[in-house]
Every structure is written in C-alpha cells, then in structure tokens.
mmCIF file of C-alpha atoms in Angstrom:
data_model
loop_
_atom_site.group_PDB
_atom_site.id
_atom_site.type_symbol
_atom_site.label_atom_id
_atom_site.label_comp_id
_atom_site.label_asym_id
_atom_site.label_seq_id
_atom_site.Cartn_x
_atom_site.Cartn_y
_atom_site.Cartn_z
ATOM 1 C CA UNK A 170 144.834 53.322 -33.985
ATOM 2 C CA UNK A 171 148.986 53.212 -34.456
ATOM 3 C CA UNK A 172 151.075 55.908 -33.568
ATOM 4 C CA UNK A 173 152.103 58.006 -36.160
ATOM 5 C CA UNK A 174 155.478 58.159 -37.372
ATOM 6 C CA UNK A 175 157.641 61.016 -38.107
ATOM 7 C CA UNK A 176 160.909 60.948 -39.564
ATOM 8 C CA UNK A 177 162.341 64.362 -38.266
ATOM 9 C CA UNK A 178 165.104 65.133 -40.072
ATOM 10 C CA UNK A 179 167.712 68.568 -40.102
ATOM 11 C CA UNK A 180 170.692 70.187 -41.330
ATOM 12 C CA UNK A 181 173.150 71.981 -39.786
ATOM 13 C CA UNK A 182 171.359 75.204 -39.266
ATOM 14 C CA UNK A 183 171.111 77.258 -36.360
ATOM 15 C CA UNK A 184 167.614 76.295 -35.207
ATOM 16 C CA UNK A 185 169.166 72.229 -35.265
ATOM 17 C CA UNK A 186 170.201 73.051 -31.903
ATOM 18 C CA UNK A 187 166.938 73.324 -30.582
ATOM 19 C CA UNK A 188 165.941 69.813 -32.645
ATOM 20 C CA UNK A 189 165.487 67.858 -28.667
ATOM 21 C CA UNK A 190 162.725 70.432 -27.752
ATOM 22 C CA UNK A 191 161.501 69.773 -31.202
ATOM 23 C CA UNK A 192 161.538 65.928 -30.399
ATOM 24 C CA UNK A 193 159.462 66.326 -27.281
ATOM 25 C CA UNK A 194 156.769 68.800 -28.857
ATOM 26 C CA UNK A 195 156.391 66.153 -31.716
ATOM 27 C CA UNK A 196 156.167 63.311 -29.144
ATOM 28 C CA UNK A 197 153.606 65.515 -27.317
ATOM 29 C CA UNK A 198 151.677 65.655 -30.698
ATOM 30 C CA UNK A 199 151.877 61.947 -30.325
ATOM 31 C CA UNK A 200 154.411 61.081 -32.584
ATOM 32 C CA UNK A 201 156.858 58.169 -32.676
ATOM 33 C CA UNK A 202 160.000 60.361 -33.915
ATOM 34 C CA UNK A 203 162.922 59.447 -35.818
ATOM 35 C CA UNK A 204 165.563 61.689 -36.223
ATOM 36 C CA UNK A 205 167.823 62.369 -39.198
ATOM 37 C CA UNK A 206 171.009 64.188 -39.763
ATOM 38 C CA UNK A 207 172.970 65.602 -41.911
ATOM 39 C CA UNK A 208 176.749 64.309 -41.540
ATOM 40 C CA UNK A 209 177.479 68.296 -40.541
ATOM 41 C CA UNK A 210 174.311 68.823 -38.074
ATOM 42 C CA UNK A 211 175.394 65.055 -36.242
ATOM 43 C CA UNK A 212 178.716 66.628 -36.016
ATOM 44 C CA UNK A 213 177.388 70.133 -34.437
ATOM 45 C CA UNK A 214 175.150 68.468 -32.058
ATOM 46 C CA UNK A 215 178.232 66.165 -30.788
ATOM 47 C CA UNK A 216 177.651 64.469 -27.603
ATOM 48 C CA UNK A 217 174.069 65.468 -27.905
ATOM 49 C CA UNK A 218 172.880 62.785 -30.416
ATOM 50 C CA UNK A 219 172.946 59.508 -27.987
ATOM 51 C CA UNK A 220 170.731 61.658 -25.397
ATOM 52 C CA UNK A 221 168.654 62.205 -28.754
ATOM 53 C CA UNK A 222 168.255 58.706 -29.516
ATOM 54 C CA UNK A 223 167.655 57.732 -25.923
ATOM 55 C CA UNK A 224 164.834 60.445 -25.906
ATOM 56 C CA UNK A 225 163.446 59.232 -29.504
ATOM 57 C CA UNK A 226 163.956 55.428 -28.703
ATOM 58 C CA UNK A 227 165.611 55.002 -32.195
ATOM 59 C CA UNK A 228 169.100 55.190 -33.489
ATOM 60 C CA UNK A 229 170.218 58.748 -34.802
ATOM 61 C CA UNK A 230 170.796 58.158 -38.557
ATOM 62 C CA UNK A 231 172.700 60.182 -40.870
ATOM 63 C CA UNK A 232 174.428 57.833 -42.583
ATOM 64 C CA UNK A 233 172.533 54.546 -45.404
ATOM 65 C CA UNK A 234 172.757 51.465 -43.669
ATOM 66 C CA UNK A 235 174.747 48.810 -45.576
ATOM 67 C CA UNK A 236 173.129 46.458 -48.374
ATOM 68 C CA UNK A 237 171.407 43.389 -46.040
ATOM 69 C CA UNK A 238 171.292 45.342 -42.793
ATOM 70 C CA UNK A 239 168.129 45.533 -41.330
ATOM 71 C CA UNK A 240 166.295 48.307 -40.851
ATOM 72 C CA UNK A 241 165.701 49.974 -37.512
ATOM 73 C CA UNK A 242 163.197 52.509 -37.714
ATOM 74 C CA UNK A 243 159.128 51.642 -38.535
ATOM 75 C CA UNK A 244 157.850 53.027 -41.993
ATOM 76 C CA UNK A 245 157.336 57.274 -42.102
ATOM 77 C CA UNK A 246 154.028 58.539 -41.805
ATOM 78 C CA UNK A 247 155.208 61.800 -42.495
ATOM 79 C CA UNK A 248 158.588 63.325 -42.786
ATOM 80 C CA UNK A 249 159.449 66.763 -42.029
ATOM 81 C CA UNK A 250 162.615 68.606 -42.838
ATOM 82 C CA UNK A 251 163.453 71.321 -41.135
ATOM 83 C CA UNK A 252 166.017 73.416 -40.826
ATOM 84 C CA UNK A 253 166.982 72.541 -44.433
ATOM 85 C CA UNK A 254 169.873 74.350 -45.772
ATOM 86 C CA UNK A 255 170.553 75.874 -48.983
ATOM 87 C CA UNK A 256 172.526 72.607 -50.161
ATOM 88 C CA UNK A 257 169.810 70.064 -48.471
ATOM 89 C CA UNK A 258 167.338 72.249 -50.492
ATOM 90 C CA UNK A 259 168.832 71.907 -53.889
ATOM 91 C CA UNK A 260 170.234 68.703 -53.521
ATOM 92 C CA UNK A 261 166.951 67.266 -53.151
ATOM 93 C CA UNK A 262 165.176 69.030 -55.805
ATOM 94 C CA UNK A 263 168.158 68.146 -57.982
ATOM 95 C CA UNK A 264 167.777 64.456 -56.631
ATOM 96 C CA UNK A 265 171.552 64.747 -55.363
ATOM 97 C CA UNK A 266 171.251 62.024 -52.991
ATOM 98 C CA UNK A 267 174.605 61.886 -51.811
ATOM 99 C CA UNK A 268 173.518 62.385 -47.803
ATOM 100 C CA UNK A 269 171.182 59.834 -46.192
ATOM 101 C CA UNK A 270 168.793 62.416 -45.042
ATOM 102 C CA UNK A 271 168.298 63.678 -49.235
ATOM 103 C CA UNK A 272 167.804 59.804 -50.340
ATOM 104 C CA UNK A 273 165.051 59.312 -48.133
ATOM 105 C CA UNK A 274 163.081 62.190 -48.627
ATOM 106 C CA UNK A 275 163.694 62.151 -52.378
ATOM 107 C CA UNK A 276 162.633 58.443 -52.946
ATOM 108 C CA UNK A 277 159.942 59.419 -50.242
ATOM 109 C CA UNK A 278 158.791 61.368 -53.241
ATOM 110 C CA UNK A 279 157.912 58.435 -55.572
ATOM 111 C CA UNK A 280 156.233 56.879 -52.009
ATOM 112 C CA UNK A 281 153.813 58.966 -52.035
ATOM 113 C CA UNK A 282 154.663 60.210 -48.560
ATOM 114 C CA UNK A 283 153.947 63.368 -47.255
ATOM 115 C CA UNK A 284 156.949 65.921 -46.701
ATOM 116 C CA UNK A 285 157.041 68.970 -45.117
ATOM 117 C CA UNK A 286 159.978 71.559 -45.973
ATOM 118 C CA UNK A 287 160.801 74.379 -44.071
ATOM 119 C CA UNK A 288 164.485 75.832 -45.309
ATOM 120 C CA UNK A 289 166.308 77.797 -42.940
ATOM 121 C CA UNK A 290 168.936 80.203 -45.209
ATOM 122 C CA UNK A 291 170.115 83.933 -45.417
ATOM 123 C CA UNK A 292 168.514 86.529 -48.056
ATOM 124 C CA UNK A 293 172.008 86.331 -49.431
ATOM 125 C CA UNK A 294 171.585 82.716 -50.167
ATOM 126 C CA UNK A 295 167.852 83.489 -51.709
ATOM 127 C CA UNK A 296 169.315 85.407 -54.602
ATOM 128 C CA UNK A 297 170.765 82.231 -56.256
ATOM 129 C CA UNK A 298 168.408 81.501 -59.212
ATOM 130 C CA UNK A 299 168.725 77.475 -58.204
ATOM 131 C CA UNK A 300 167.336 78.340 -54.881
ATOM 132 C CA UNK A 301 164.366 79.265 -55.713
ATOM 133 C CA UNK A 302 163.566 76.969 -58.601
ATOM 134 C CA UNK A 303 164.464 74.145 -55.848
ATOM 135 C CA UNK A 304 161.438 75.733 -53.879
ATOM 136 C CA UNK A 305 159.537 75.463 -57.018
ATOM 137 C CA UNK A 306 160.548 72.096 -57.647
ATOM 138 C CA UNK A 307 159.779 70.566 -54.869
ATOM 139 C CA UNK A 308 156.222 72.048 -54.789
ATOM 140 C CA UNK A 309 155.578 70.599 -58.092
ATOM 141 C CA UNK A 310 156.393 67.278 -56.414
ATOM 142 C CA UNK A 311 153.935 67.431 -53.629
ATOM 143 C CA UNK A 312 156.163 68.478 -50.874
ATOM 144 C CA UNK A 313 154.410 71.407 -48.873
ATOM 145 C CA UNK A 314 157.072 73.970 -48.417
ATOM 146 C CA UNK A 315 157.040 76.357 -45.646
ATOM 147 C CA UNK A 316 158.356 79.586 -46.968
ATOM 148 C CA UNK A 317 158.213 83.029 -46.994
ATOM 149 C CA UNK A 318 154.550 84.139 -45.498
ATOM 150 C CA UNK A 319 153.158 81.701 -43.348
ATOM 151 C CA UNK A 320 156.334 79.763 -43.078
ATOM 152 C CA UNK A 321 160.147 81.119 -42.688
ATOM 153 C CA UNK A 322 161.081 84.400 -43.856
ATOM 154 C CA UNK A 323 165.214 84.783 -44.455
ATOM 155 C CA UNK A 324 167.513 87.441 -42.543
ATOM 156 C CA UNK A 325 170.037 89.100 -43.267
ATOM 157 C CA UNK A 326 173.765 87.625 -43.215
ATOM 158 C CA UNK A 327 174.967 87.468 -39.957
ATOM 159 C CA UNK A 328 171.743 87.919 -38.231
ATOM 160 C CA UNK A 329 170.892 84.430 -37.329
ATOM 161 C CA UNK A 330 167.734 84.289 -35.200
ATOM 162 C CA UNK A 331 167.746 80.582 -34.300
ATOM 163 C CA UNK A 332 164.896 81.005 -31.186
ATOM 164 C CA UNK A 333 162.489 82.262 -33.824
ATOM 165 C CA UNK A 334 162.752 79.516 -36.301
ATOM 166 C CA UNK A 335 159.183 78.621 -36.704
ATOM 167 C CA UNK A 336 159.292 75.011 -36.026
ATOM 168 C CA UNK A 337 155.261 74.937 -34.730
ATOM 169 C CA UNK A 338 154.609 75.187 -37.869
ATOM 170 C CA UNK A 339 156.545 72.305 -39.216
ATOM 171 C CA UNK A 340 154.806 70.319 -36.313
ATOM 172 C CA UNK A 341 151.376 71.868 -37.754
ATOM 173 C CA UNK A 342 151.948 70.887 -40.747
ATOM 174 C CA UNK A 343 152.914 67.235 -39.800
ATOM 175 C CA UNK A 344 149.874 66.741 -38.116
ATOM 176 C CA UNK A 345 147.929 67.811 -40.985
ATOM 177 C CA UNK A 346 149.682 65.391 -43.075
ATOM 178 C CA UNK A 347 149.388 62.411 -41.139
ATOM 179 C CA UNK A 348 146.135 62.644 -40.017
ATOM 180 C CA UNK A 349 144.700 61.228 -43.499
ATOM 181 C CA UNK A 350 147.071 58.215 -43.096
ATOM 182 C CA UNK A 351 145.681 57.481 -39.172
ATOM 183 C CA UNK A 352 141.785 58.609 -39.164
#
C-alpha cells in the first residue's frame, strides 16, 4: 500500500497561518503533503514557506511551472482547499484559472479527483449572490464543500477567529476521500 497524497492547498486567510500544524496533522494521518499557495498567502507566510517545504519534502508551489518542465510533486490522491477565499471560491466555480492553485483543482474536476472545500469568508462576503451559487456550483461538480453546519460557519467583519477554523474537518474529510483510492 502507497502513501496517499494530498495536495494541501490555501489562500490568504487567517487560518493559512496555522497551514504547518496543518501539514504535520495531515502527515500524522499518513499523508505525503503538497502544499499550494495562492501568490497572496506565499507572500503572508514569507520566510515561512522554505521551512514548509523542508517539512513537506516538496517545493511550495503557487505559481504553473513552465511548458517542458518537469513536474515535482507525485499525482493527488486527494486535494483539499482550505482556507479558500471569497475570490479562490468563485474563481474556481467560474473556472477563472488565473492562479496555479484554481487550475489544478479545476482541471482536478474533469480528473475525477476528489476535492474537499472549506471557504473561510465574512457574513458580509456571504451576501454576494455569486458566492453562494459558487458553493452550489461546485457541489454540482463533485467537490464536497464544507460549509455552514458541519463545516465553517462565517463571522462577522472584523471578527476573525483564525484558532477556530475547523481544519479537522478538512483532514476528515480527506481521509474519507482517499481511502477508496488506497484500500
């Protein structure tokens, strides 16, 4: 039996801050982890990604590697996304693949692999009709998304409560999804 895979990937959200804990629960799991960025959430974690990719054993990406290049992580598993923001959210149900992060979850879509959502935005940011078709959306594709009960449940503005992000359950759910692929 192979390790599974998982390509962790996150936006620059709050909870992203935590994402090295994250790495070591997943790799407690038993997970090989990957971990992808958004070009903001590589810049907020700063001097903090090369400890990340010594501690994953792969290259932080948040960026497509060029036509040719090789690639340098093994083949996903299961890919979890998580804290996904408001534009990570709709850009992927819109198939806006403008960040490396939204390409590979969005062609991970006709790859049949699983994905696992959990967005991480304000109740101000939940009022926009787009957001919530997104959520829609990207059920009706197959992705599980964890929100509202049982997954994350918005705050206010200006109430950020980063240490309460739920990301067990984006772990949870990983597990579920890759078992299939490694019974």
């Amino acid at each position: 039996m192979t390790t599974p895979v998982l390509y962790l990937f996150g936006s620059a959200a709050p909870p992203v801050f935590d994402v090295g804990r994250v790495v070591e629960d997943a790799q407690a799991r038993g997970f090989d982890v990957c971990l992808g960025l958004t070009p903001t959430a590589v810049r907020w974690l700063g001097d903090q990604v090369p400890v990340l990719a010594e501690l994953t054993g792969h290259p932080v990406r948040s960026e497509y590697k060029t036509p040719g290049e090789p690639d340098v992580w093994p083949k996903a598993d299961v890919i979890a996304v998580a804290p996904a923001t408001f534009n990570t959210v709709n850009s992927w149900a819109l198939g806006l693949t403008h960040d490396f992060v939204v390409g590979v979850v969005a062609e991970g879509v006709g790859k049949d692999i699983p994905l696992v959502l959990m967005p991480c935005v304000n109740a101000a940011y939940v009022q926009h009709l787009r957001f919530e078709r997104s959520i829609s959306e990207l059920r009706e594709m197959g992705v599980e998304v964890l929100y509202g009960e049982g997954g994350f449940v918005p705050n206010q503005p200006g109430q950020s409560r980063p240490k309460e992000y739920p990301w067990g359950l984006v772990l949870d759910a990983a597990e579920r999804l890759a078992r299939p692929r490694h019974a």
